[in-house]
Amino acid sequence: MLLFIVLSNTAFHLTAARHGPSGWQPVDGGWADHVVQFGMITVLDMRIYPLFAFLFGYGMMQLFLRQRAAGTPEREAVRVLRRRSLCLVVIGLLHSTLLMAGDIVGFYGLLSLALGWLFLRRGDRALKWWIGIATAQFLLLAAEPVVSALLSGELGTLGDAGAEPGADAYGADEGNWFAAAGTRFTSGLYVTFAAAPLSLVGGAYFIFLLGFWAARKGVLEEPGRHLPLLRWTAVIGIAVGWLGALPAALAHVGAITVPDDAQSESGVLTLLRDATGNAAGLGYVAAVALFVHWWKGRAAREPRRGGGTRATAIPATTITATAITAVSAVGKRSLSCYLAHSLLFAPVLADWGLGLGGHLTSATMALFAVGVWLVTVAGAYALERAGRRGPVEAALRRVMYRR
C-alpha cells in the first residue's frame, strides 16, 4: 500500500509536465512515460485510498478488541481510540501544511472519530445493515450524475475540462515555501474538514465499516477460514476496478477519442474510475491475504519435502523470507514510513526545494518513488532488527495510553 501511495504522491511533483483534461496525470513524455501513466490510472489512481480505508477500519477494530480482551472497560477503550483519532487529525494537518498537501491521515482521523463513536460498539447485525445502507447510498449518488446526463442526452458533455488541475492543490510548483505552505494548508483543511464529512454523506464510509466487520471475523489473521470469500473478492474486485478505469486510461494515452469534458475530474470516465476504485481496493486486500495464506502453507511444507532443515532446502527461501520480513516491518511502522516518504521526496522534488520534479518524467519519477520506498523499507527493517517501534508510532502510543 505504501509503495502505491508514494507512486501516486510523487506524480504530483512533475511541475514542468503538461497535464491533460483530468488534471492528474501528465500527458507528455515518451512511450515509457505513457506506459507508467496508463498503469497508474488503471491500477493506482483512487484505488489505494479505499485499500487504506479498509485497513484503517480493520486496525481500529483490532485495537478495540485487544483492549477489551485485556480487561479494559469499554468506555476507556473507546476513549483510547478517540485520543488516537484526534492525534491523527493533528498529524495530518501538520503533514499537509509542512510537506505534502495530499495527506490522508487527517481525513481518516476525522472519519474514524465519527465512525468509531457511531459503530464501534454496535452488533454484527446492525453493522451489516449499515454496510448495506452505505453501499446503496454510495452507488446511488455515484450513478446519479451519469444517469441524469444519459437521460438528457448530454453524457459526452458531463464535466469541465477547463477546471483548475487537481495537481495545483499540492503547491509543488511554488518557488517560495511559505506560499506553498499556504496552498497546502488550504488543501489540508478541505480534505480533512470538507471531504471527510462529504464522504459520510455520500456513503463512501461503507468500506471503512467493512474493515470493522472483517476484523471481528479475523479475515486477515486467519485467511484459511475465509478462502472462498477472499478468492471471489480478489477476482471480482480487481477485475471491476481495472475494467472501470480502463476507458479513462485508454483515453489518456490517446488509444480512444472522447471529449475532453468526459476526461475531466467531473467527467463520466473519471466518475466511472472513482466509483470502481473501492472494488479494486478490496480486491488488493484479498489478494495479499491469499498470498500470505499460500506463503505460510509453503513454508510449513518445505522442511518435509526437502528432507532437511528449512534453511538448507532452498537457498532462495532465506532471501525471500528476509524480503517479506522487511516489508512486514514497514507495515508495523506504516505511519512513520508514510510521513518519511514526504520528508524524503518533497524537499527534493518541489520547486521550493531542489526542484528535481521539474526535470523528471512519469517513468523516471516512478523509479524515484520506488527508491524512496526502498529507503523506508531498509529503515523499518533496521528498526525491526533492533526491536524498536517506529518513532511516530511510539509517540502516538504515549498519547493514546498516557504512559
CSV table of C-alpha atoms in Angstrom, one decimal:
chain,number,residue,atom,x,y,z
A,1,MET,CA,0.0,0.0,0.0
A,2,LEU,CA,2.7,2.5,0.9
A,3,LEU,CA,4.6,1.8,-2.3
A,4,PHE,CA,1.5,2.5,-4.3
A,5,ILE,CA,0.9,5.7,-2.2
A,6,VAL,CA,4.3,7.1,-2.8
A,7,LEU,CA,4.0,6.4,-6.5
A,8,SER,CA,0.8,8.4,-6.6
A,9,ASN,CA,2.0,11.3,-4.4
A,10,THR,CA,5.3,11.9,-6.2
A,11,ALA,CA,3.5,12.1,-9.6
A,12,PHE,CA,2.0,15.5,-8.5
A,13,HIS,CA,5.5,16.9,-8.3
A,14,LEU,CA,6.1,16.8,-12.0
A,15,THR,CA,6.0,20.5,-12.1
A,16,ALA,CA,7.2,21.0,-15.7
A,17,ALA,CA,4.8,18.4,-17.2
A,18,ARG,CA,1.7,19.2,-19.2
A,19,HIS,CA,-1.5,17.9,-17.6
A,20,GLY,CA,-4.4,16.6,-19.6
A,21,PRO,CA,-8.1,17.2,-19.1
A,22,SER,CA,-8.1,15.1,-15.9
A,23,GLY,CA,-5.7,17.4,-14.2
A,24,TRP,CA,-3.9,14.5,-12.5
A,25,GLN,CA,-1.6,12.5,-14.8
A,26,PRO,CA,0.7,14.3,-17.3
A,27,VAL,CA,0.0,13.7,-21.0
A,28,ASP,CA,3.5,14.3,-22.3
A,29,GLY,CA,6.6,12.1,-22.5
A,30,GLY,CA,7.7,9.0,-24.4
A,31,TRP,CA,6.4,5.5,-24.6
A,32,ALA,CA,7.8,4.5,-21.2
A,33,ASP,CA,6.0,7.5,-19.6
A,34,HIS,CA,2.7,6.6,-21.3
A,35,VAL,CA,3.0,3.1,-20.0
A,36,VAL,CA,3.5,4.4,-16.5
A,37,GLN,CA,0.6,6.8,-16.8
A,38,PHE,CA,-1.7,4.0,-18.2
A,39,GLY,CA,-0.7,1.7,-15.4
A,40,MET,CA,-1.2,4.3,-12.7
A,41,ILE,CA,-4.7,5.3,-13.9
A,42,THR,CA,-5.7,1.6,-14.2
A,43,VAL,CA,-4.1,0.2,-11.0
A,44,LEU,CA,-3.4,3.1,-8.6
A,45,ASP,CA,-5.5,6.3,-9.0
A,46,MET,CA,-8.4,6.3,-6.5
A,47,ARG,CA,-7.7,2.6,-5.8
A,48,ILE,CA,-5.2,2.9,-2.9
A,49,TYR,CA,-7.3,5.2,-0.7
A,50,PRO,CA,-10.1,2.6,-0.4
A,51,LEU,CA,-7.4,0.0,0.5
A,52,PHE,CA,-6.2,2.4,3.2
A,53,ALA,CA,-9.7,3.0,4.4
A,54,PHE,CA,-10.4,-0.8,4.8
A,55,LEU,CA,-7.1,-1.4,6.6
A,56,PHE,CA,-7.7,1.7,8.8
A,57,GLY,CA,-11.1,0.4,9.9
A,58,TYR,CA,-9.7,-3.1,10.4
A,59,GLY,CA,-6.9,-1.9,12.6
A,60,MET,CA,-9.2,0.3,14.6
A,61,MET,CA,-11.5,-2.6,15.4
A,62,GLN,CA,-8.4,-4.7,16.2
A,63,LEU,CA,-7.2,-2.2,18.8
A,64,PHE,CA,-10.7,-2.0,20.4
A,65,LEU,CA,-11.0,-5.8,20.6
A,66,ARG,CA,-7.5,-6.2,22.1
A,67,GLN,CA,-8.2,-3.5,24.7
A,68,ARG,CA,-11.4,-5.3,25.7
A,69,ALA,CA,-9.7,-8.7,25.8
A,70,ALA,CA,-7.0,-7.2,28.1
A,71,GLY,CA,-9.8,-6.2,30.5
A,72,THR,CA,-10.0,-2.5,29.7
A,73,PRO,CA,-13.5,-1.2,30.3
A,74,GLU,CA,-15.5,-0.4,27.2
A,75,ARG,CA,-15.7,3.3,27.8
A,76,GLU,CA,-11.9,3.6,28.4
A,77,ALA,CA,-11.2,1.6,25.2
A,78,VAL,CA,-13.3,4.0,23.2
A,79,ARG,CA,-11.5,6.9,24.8
A,80,VAL,CA,-8.2,5.4,23.8
A,81,LEU,CA,-9.3,5.3,20.2
A,82,ARG,CA,-10.8,8.8,20.4
A,83,ARG,CA,-7.4,10.1,21.5
A,84,ARG,CA,-5.8,8.3,18.6
A,85,SER,CA,-8.2,9.8,16.1
A,86,LEU,CA,-7.6,13.3,17.4
A,87,CYS,CA,-3.9,12.8,17.2
A,88,LEU,CA,-4.2,11.7,13.6
A,89,VAL,CA,-6.1,14.8,12.7
A,90,VAL,CA,-3.4,17.0,14.2
A,91,ILE,CA,-0.6,14.9,12.5
A,92,GLY,CA,-2.4,15.0,9.2
A,93,LEU,CA,-2.8,18.8,9.2
A,94,LEU,CA,0.8,19.3,10.2
A,95,HIS,CA,1.9,16.9,7.5
A,96,SER,CA,-0.2,18.7,4.9
A,97,THR,CA,1.0,22.2,5.8
A,98,LEU,CA,4.7,21.4,6.2
A,99,LEU,CA,5.3,18.9,3.4
A,100,MET,CA,2.5,17.3,1.3
A,101,ALA,CA,-1.0,18.5,0.6
A,102,GLY,CA,-2.4,15.1,-0.4
A,103,ASP,CA,-2.3,13.9,3.2
A,104,ILE,CA,-4.9,11.2,4.1
A,105,VAL,CA,-4.1,10.7,7.8
A,106,GLY,CA,-6.2,13.7,8.9
A,107,PHE,CA,-9.0,12.6,6.6
A,108,TYR,CA,-9.2,9.2,8.2
A,109,GLY,CA,-8.6,10.6,11.6
A,110,LEU,CA,-11.7,12.6,11.4
A,111,LEU,CA,-13.6,9.8,9.8
A,112,SER,CA,-12.6,7.4,12.5
A,113,LEU,CA,-13.7,9.8,15.2
A,114,ALA,CA,-17.2,9.9,13.8
A,115,LEU,CA,-17.5,6.2,12.8
A,116,GLY,CA,-15.9,4.9,16.0
A,117,TRP,CA,-18.5,6.8,18.0
A,118,LEU,CA,-21.4,5.6,15.8
A,119,PHE,CA,-20.4,2.0,15.0
A,120,LEU,CA,-17.6,0.6,17.1
A,121,ARG,CA,-19.9,-0.9,19.8
A,122,ARG,CA,-22.7,-2.0,17.5
A,123,GLY,CA,-23.5,-5.6,17.0
A,124,ASP,CA,-22.7,-7.6,13.8
A,125,ARG,CA,-26.3,-7.4,12.6
A,126,ALA,CA,-26.5,-3.6,12.9
A,127,LEU,CA,-23.1,-3.3,11.3
A,128,LYS,CA,-24.2,-5.4,8.3
A,129,TRP,CA,-27.3,-3.3,7.9
A,130,TRP,CA,-25.3,-0.1,7.8
A,131,ILE,CA,-22.8,-1.5,5.4
A,132,GLY,CA,-25.7,-2.3,3.1
A,133,ILE,CA,-27.3,1.2,3.6
A,134,ALA,CA,-24.0,3.0,3.0
A,135,THR,CA,-23.2,0.9,-0.1
A,136,ALA,CA,-26.6,1.6,-1.7
A,137,GLN,CA,-26.2,5.3,-0.8
A,138,PHE,CA,-22.8,5.4,-2.4
A,139,LEU,CA,-23.9,3.6,-5.6
A,140,LEU,CA,-27.0,5.8,-6.0
A,141,LEU,CA,-25.1,9.0,-5.6
A,142,ALA,CA,-22.2,7.9,-7.8
A,143,ALA,CA,-24.6,6.9,-10.6
A,144,GLU,CA,-27.0,9.8,-10.3
A,145,PRO,CA,-25.0,12.4,-12.4
A,146,VAL,CA,-24.2,9.8,-15.1
A,147,VAL,CA,-27.8,8.6,-15.3
A,148,SER,CA,-29.1,12.2,-15.5
A,149,ALA,CA,-26.7,13.1,-18.2
A,150,LEU,CA,-27.5,9.9,-20.1
A,151,LEU,CA,-31.3,10.5,-20.0
A,152,SER,CA,-30.8,14.1,-21.1
A,153,GLY,CA,-28.5,13.1,-24.0
A,154,GLU,CA,-25.6,15.1,-22.6
A,155,LEU,CA,-23.3,12.3,-21.4
A,156,GLY,CA,-20.4,13.5,-23.5
A,157,THR,CA,-20.5,17.0,-22.1
A,158,LEU,CA,-20.6,15.9,-18.4
A,159,GLY,CA,-17.6,17.5,-16.7
A,160,ASP,CA,-15.4,20.6,-17.1
A,161,ALA,CA,-12.1,20.3,-18.9
A,162,GLY,CA,-11.3,23.9,-18.1
A,163,ALA,CA,-11.3,23.4,-14.3
A,164,GLU,CA,-8.2,24.1,-12.3
A,165,PRO,CA,-5.9,21.0,-12.4
A,166,GLY,CA,-6.0,18.9,-9.2
A,167,ALA,CA,-2.2,18.9,-9.1
A,168,ASP,CA,-2.2,22.6,-8.4
A,169,ALA,CA,-3.6,21.9,-4.9
A,170,TYR,CA,-0.2,20.4,-3.9
A,171,GLY,CA,1.7,23.7,-4.3
A,172,ALA,CA,4.7,21.9,-5.6
A,173,ASP,CA,5.2,24.5,-8.4
A,174,GLU,CA,5.6,27.3,-5.9
A,175,GLY,CA,9.1,28.6,-5.6
A,176,ASN,CA,8.5,30.0,-2.1
A,177,TRP,CA,8.0,27.6,0.8
A,178,PHE,CA,5.7,29.9,2.7
A,179,ALA,CA,3.4,30.4,-0.4
A,180,ALA,CA,3.4,26.7,-1.0
A,181,ALA,CA,2.6,26.1,2.7
A,182,GLY,CA,-0.4,28.4,2.4
A,183,THR,CA,-1.7,26.4,-0.6
A,184,ARG,CA,-1.1,23.1,1.2
A,185,PHE,CA,-2.8,24.3,4.4
A,186,THR,CA,-5.9,25.2,2.5
A,187,SER,CA,-5.9,21.9,0.7
A,188,GLY,CA,-5.4,20.1,4.0
A,189,LEU,CA,-8.3,21.9,5.6
A,190,TYR,CA,-10.5,21.0,2.7
A,191,VAL,CA,-9.5,17.3,2.6
A,192,THR,CA,-9.9,16.9,6.4
A,193,PHE,CA,-12.9,19.1,7.2
A,194,ALA,CA,-14.9,19.1,4.0
A,195,ALA,CA,-14.1,15.9,2.0
A,196,ALA,CA,-14.3,13.6,5.1
A,197,PRO,CA,-17.8,14.8,6.1
A,198,LEU,CA,-18.9,14.6,2.5
A,199,SER,CA,-17.8,11.0,2.4
A,200,LEU,CA,-20.2,10.3,5.2
A,201,VAL,CA,-23.0,12.0,3.3
A,202,GLY,CA,-22.1,10.1,0.1
A,203,GLY,CA,-21.9,6.7,1.8
A,204,ALA,CA,-18.2,6.1,0.9
A,205,TYR,CA,-17.6,5.1,4.6
A,206,PHE,CA,-19.0,1.6,3.8
A,207,ILE,CA,-15.5,0.3,3.1
A,208,PHE,CA,-14.4,1.6,6.5
A,209,LEU,CA,-17.3,-0.4,8.1
A,210,LEU,CA,-16.3,-3.4,6.1
A,211,GLY,CA,-12.9,-3.2,7.8
A,212,PHE,CA,-14.8,-3.2,11.2
A,213,TRP,CA,-16.7,-6.3,10.2
A,214,ALA,CA,-13.7,-8.2,8.7
A,215,ALA,CA,-11.7,-7.5,11.9
A,216,ARG,CA,-14.4,-9.1,14.0
A,217,LYS,CA,-14.3,-12.2,11.8
A,218,GLY,CA,-10.4,-12.3,11.8
A,219,VAL,CA,-10.4,-12.4,8.0
A,220,LEU,CA,-6.8,-11.3,7.6
A,221,GLU,CA,-5.4,-13.1,10.7
A,222,GLU,CA,-7.0,-16.4,9.6
A,223,PRO,CA,-7.3,-16.3,5.8
A,224,GLY,CA,-7.5,-20.1,5.6
A,225,ARG,CA,-11.0,-20.0,7.2
A,226,HIS,CA,-12.2,-17.4,4.6
A,227,LEU,CA,-10.7,-18.7,1.3
A,228,PRO,CA,-13.9,-18.6,-0.8
A,229,LEU,CA,-14.7,-15.0,0.3
A,230,LEU,CA,-11.1,-13.9,-0.3
A,231,ARG,CA,-10.9,-15.6,-3.8
A,232,TRP,CA,-14.2,-14.1,-5.0
A,233,THR,CA,-13.3,-10.7,-3.6
A,234,ALA,CA,-9.8,-10.7,-5.2
A,235,VAL,CA,-11.0,-11.8,-8.7
A,236,ILE,CA,-14.2,-9.7,-8.9
A,237,GLY,CA,-12.8,-6.7,-7.1
A,238,ILE,CA,-9.6,-6.4,-9.2
A,239,ALA,CA,-11.5,-7.1,-12.4
A,240,VAL,CA,-14.2,-4.5,-11.7
A,241,GLY,CA,-11.6,-2.0,-10.6
A,242,TRP,CA,-9.3,-2.3,-13.6
A,243,LEU,CA,-12.1,-2.5,-16.1
A,244,GLY,CA,-13.7,0.6,-14.6
A,245,ALA,CA,-10.5,2.6,-15.0
A,246,LEU,CA,-9.7,1.2,-18.5
A,247,PRO,CA,-11.7,3.7,-20.5
A,248,ALA,CA,-10.0,6.7,-18.7
A,249,ALA,CA,-6.6,5.1,-19.2
A,250,LEU,CA,-7.1,4.4,-22.9
A,251,ALA,CA,-8.4,8.0,-23.4
A,252,HIS,CA,-5.5,9.4,-21.6
A,253,VAL,CA,-2.9,7.8,-23.8
A,254,GLY,CA,-4.9,8.5,-27.0
A,255,ALA,CA,-6.0,5.0,-27.7
A,256,ILE,CA,-9.6,6.1,-27.9
A,257,THR,CA,-11.0,9.5,-28.7
A,258,VAL,CA,-13.5,11.1,-26.3
A,259,PRO,CA,-14.5,14.7,-25.5
A,260,ASP,CA,-12.1,16.5,-23.0
A,261,ASP,CA,-15.0,17.2,-20.7
A,262,ALA,CA,-15.6,13.4,-20.3
A,263,GLN,CA,-12.0,13.0,-19.2
A,264,SER,CA,-12.1,15.9,-16.7
A,265,GLU,CA,-12.2,15.3,-12.9
A,266,SER,CA,-16.0,15.6,-13.0
A,267,GLY,CA,-16.4,13.8,-16.3
A,268,VAL,CA,-18.0,10.4,-16.9
A,269,LEU,CA,-14.8,8.5,-17.4
A,270,THR,CA,-13.3,9.8,-14.1
A,271,LEU,CA,-16.6,9.1,-12.3
A,272,LEU,CA,-16.5,5.6,-13.5
A,273,ARG,CA,-12.9,5.2,-12.5
A,274,ASP,CA,-13.5,6.5,-9.0
A,275,ALA,CA,-16.7,4.5,-8.4
A,276,THR,CA,-15.0,1.2,-9.2
A,277,GLY,CA,-11.9,2.1,-7.2
A,278,ASN,CA,-13.4,0.7,-4.0
A,279,ALA,CA,-13.8,-2.7,-5.6
A,280,ALA,CA,-10.1,-2.7,-6.6
A,281,GLY,CA,-9.0,-1.7,-3.1
A,282,LEU,CA,-10.9,-4.6,-1.6
A,283,GLY,CA,-9.5,-6.9,-4.2
A,284,TYR,CA,-6.0,-5.9,-3.4
A,285,VAL,CA,-6.5,-6.7,0.3
A,286,ALA,CA,-7.9,-10.1,-0.5
A,287,ALA,CA,-5.1,-10.9,-2.9
A,288,VAL,CA,-2.5,-10.1,-0.3
A,289,ALA,CA,-4.3,-12.2,2.3
A,290,LEU,CA,-4.4,-15.1,-0.2
A,291,PHE,CA,-0.6,-14.7,-0.8
A,292,VAL,CA,0.0,-14.8,2.9
A,293,HIS,CA,-2.0,-18.0,3.3
A,294,TRP,CA,-0.1,-19.6,0.4
A,295,TRP,CA,3.3,-18.4,1.7
A,296,LYS,CA,2.7,-19.8,5.2
A,297,GLY,CA,1.5,-23.1,3.8
A,298,ARG,CA,4.5,-23.4,1.5
A,299,ALA,CA,6.9,-22.6,4.4
A,300,ALA,CA,5.2,-25.2,6.6
A,301,ARG,CA,5.5,-27.9,3.9
A,302,GLU,CA,9.1,-27.2,2.8
A,303,PRO,CA,11.1,-29.0,5.5
A,304,ARG,CA,9.2,-32.2,5.0
A,305,ARG,CA,9.6,-32.0,1.2
A,306,GLY,CA,13.3,-31.4,1.3
A,307,GLY,CA,14.1,-34.0,4.0
A,308,GLY,CA,16.3,-31.5,5.7
A,309,THR,CA,16.1,-28.2,7.5
A,310,ARG,CA,14.2,-25.3,6.3
A,311,ALA,CA,17.4,-23.2,5.8
A,312,THR,CA,19.1,-25.8,3.6
A,313,ALA,CA,16.1,-26.9,1.5
A,314,ILE,CA,16.1,-23.9,-1.0
A,315,PRO,CA,18.6,-21.1,-0.6
A,316,ALA,CA,16.3,-18.6,-2.2
A,317,THR,CA,13.8,-19.1,0.6
A,318,THR,CA,16.0,-17.2,3.1
A,319,ILE,CA,16.2,-14.2,0.7
A,320,THR,CA,12.5,-14.2,0.1
A,321,ALA,CA,11.8,-14.6,3.8
A,322,THR,CA,14.1,-11.6,4.6
A,323,ALA,CA,12.3,-9.5,2.0
A,324,ILE,CA,8.9,-10.4,3.4
A,325,THR,CA,10.1,-9.6,7.0
A,326,ALA,CA,11.4,-6.2,5.7
A,327,VAL,CA,8.1,-5.4,4.1
A,328,SER,CA,6.2,-6.5,7.2
A,329,ALA,CA,8.4,-4.3,9.2
A,330,VAL,CA,7.1,-1.4,7.1
A,331,GLY,CA,3.6,-2.4,7.9
A,332,LYS,CA,4.3,-2.3,11.6
A,333,ARG,CA,5.6,1.2,11.2
A,334,SER,CA,3.3,2.4,8.5
A,335,LEU,CA,2.6,5.9,9.8
A,336,SER,CA,6.4,6.6,10.3
A,337,CYS,CA,7.2,5.3,6.8
A,338,TYR,CA,4.3,7.2,5.3
A,339,LEU,CA,5.5,10.5,6.8
A,340,ALA,CA,9.1,9.7,6.0
A,341,HIS,CA,8.1,9.4,2.3
A,342,SER,CA,7.2,13.1,2.2
A,343,LEU,CA,10.3,14.1,4.2
A,344,LEU,CA,12.4,12.3,1.6
A,345,PHE,CA,10.7,13.5,-1.6
A,346,ALA,CA,9.0,16.8,-1.0
A,347,PRO,CA,12.2,18.9,-0.4
A,348,VAL,CA,13.9,17.2,-3.3
A,349,LEU,CA,11.1,17.4,-5.9
A,350,ALA,CA,9.2,20.6,-5.2
A,351,ASP,CA,10.2,23.9,-6.7
A,352,TRP,CA,10.5,25.4,-3.2
A,353,GLY,CA,13.2,22.8,-2.6
A,354,LEU,CA,15.7,21.4,-5.0
A,355,GLY,CA,13.2,21.3,-7.9
A,356,LEU,CA,14.1,17.9,-9.2
A,357,GLY,CA,10.5,17.3,-10.1
A,358,GLY,CA,10.7,19.8,-12.9
A,359,HIS,CA,13.4,17.6,-14.6
A,360,LEU,CA,11.7,14.2,-14.3
A,361,THR,CA,9.1,12.4,-16.4
A,362,SER,CA,6.4,10.0,-15.4
A,363,ALA,CA,8.8,7.0,-15.9
A,364,THR,CA,11.8,8.5,-14.0
A,365,MET,CA,9.5,9.8,-11.3
A,366,ALA,CA,8.2,6.2,-10.8
A,367,LEU,CA,11.8,5.0,-10.4
A,368,PHE,CA,12.4,7.8,-7.9
A,369,ALA,CA,9.3,6.8,-5.9
A,370,VAL,CA,10.4,3.2,-5.7
A,371,GLY,CA,13.8,4.3,-4.5
A,372,VAL,CA,12.1,6.4,-1.7
A,373,TRP,CA,10.0,3.4,-0.7
A,374,LEU,CA,13.1,1.1,-0.6
A,375,VAL,CA,14.9,3.6,1.7
A,376,THR,CA,11.9,3.3,4.2
A,377,VAL,CA,12.0,-0.5,3.9
A,378,ALA,CA,15.6,-0.5,4.8
A,379,GLY,CA,15.0,1.8,7.8
A,380,ALA,CA,12.0,-0.2,9.0
A,381,TYR,CA,14.0,-3.4,8.7
A,382,ALA,CA,16.8,-1.9,10.8
A,383,LEU,CA,14.3,-0.9,13.5
A,384,GLU,CA,12.8,-4.4,13.4
A,385,ARG,CA,16.2,-6.0,13.9
A,386,ALA,CA,16.8,-3.6,16.8
A,387,GLY,CA,13.4,-4.4,18.3
A,388,ARG,CA,12.3,-0.8,18.2
A,389,ARG,CA,9.0,0.8,17.1
A,390,GLY,CA,8.7,3.5,14.6
A,391,PRO,CA,9.2,6.9,16.1
A,392,VAL,CA,5.7,8.2,15.3
A,393,GLU,CA,4.1,5.0,16.5
A,394,ALA,CA,6.0,5.2,19.8
A,395,ALA,CA,4.9,8.9,20.3
A,396,LEU,CA,1.3,8.0,19.4
A,397,ARG,CA,1.2,5.2,21.9
A,398,ARG,CA,2.3,7.5,24.7
A,399,VAL,CA,-0.6,9.9,24.0
A,400,MET,CA,-3.1,7.1,23.5
A,401,TYR,CA,-2.3,5.1,26.6
A,402,ARG,CA,-0.9,8.1,28.7
A,403,ARG,CA,2.2,6.3,29.8
